[in-house]
């Protein structure tokens, strides 16, 4: 294997949305840098089970629903 082909892992601080700071190993930044997240598992609907609404006024979804409205989907 060639030398210096893999990135160097080091410890960084990851700041979650609620302000919690977690230490992780990463190739991002430099040793001790802080990465602030905009979305994390504590607030993302995919993990929290939150409801999502489809915002499509007159777009493809609306045309699809109108086209197949009589089929009982």
Coordinates of C-alpha atoms in Angstrom, one line a residue:
X1 CA 0.0 0.0 0.0
X2 CA 1.2 3.5 -0.8
X3 CA 2.2 5.8 2.0
X4 CA 0.1 8.8 2.8
X5 CA -3.0 7.6 0.9
X6 CA -5.3 7.6 3.9
X7 CA -6.4 10.8 5.6
X8 CA -5.3 11.5 9.1
X9 CA -7.9 11.0 11.9
X10 CA -7.9 13.3 14.9
X11 CA -10.2 14.4 17.7
X12 CA -12.7 17.3 17.0
X13 CA -15.5 18.8 18.9
X14 CA -19.0 18.5 17.3
X15 CA -21.5 21.0 18.6
X16 CA -25.1 19.8 18.3
X17 CA -28.2 22.0 17.8
X18 CA -29.1 22.0 21.5
X19 CA -25.6 23.2 22.5
X20 CA -24.2 19.8 23.5
X21 CA -20.6 19.2 22.5
X22 CA -19.4 15.7 21.6
X23 CA -15.8 14.7 20.9
X24 CA -15.4 12.5 17.8
X25 CA -12.6 11.3 15.5
X26 CA -12.8 12.8 12.1
X27 CA -10.8 13.8 9.0
X28 CA -12.5 17.2 9.0
X29 CA -10.5 20.3 10.1
X30 CA -7.6 20.1 12.5
X31 CA -7.1 18.7 16.0
X32 CA -9.5 20.4 18.5
X33 CA -11.6 22.3 15.9
X34 CA -15.3 22.7 16.5
X35 CA -17.9 21.6 13.9
X36 CA -21.3 23.2 14.5
X37 CA -24.3 21.2 13.1
X38 CA -27.5 22.8 11.7
X39 CA -29.4 19.5 11.8
X40 CA -28.7 16.5 14.0
X41 CA -30.7 13.4 15.1
X42 CA -32.3 15.3 18.0
X43 CA -34.2 17.7 15.7
X44 CA -34.4 16.0 12.3
X45 CA -37.9 14.6 11.4
X46 CA -36.4 11.3 10.1
X47 CA -35.3 10.5 13.7
X48 CA -37.9 12.3 15.7
X49 CA -40.9 10.9 13.8
X50 CA -42.1 14.5 13.1
X51 CA -44.7 15.1 10.4
X52 CA -43.7 16.5 7.1
X53 CA -46.0 18.4 4.8
X54 CA -45.6 18.5 1.1
X55 CA -45.5 22.1 -0.2
X56 CA -46.2 21.8 -3.9
X57 CA -48.8 24.3 -5.2
X58 CA -49.6 23.5 -8.8
X59 CA -46.5 21.5 -9.3
X60 CA -45.9 17.9 -10.3
X61 CA -47.4 16.4 -7.2
X62 CA -50.6 18.4 -7.6
X63 CA -50.9 17.4 -11.3
X64 CA -50.3 13.8 -10.5
X65 CA -53.1 13.8 -7.8
X66 CA -55.5 15.5 -10.2
X67 CA -54.7 13.1 -13.0
X68 CA -55.3 10.0 -11.0
X69 CA -57.9 11.3 -8.5
X70 CA -60.6 8.9 -9.8
X71 CA -58.6 5.7 -9.1
X72 CA -59.0 5.8 -5.4
X73 CA -55.4 6.1 -4.2

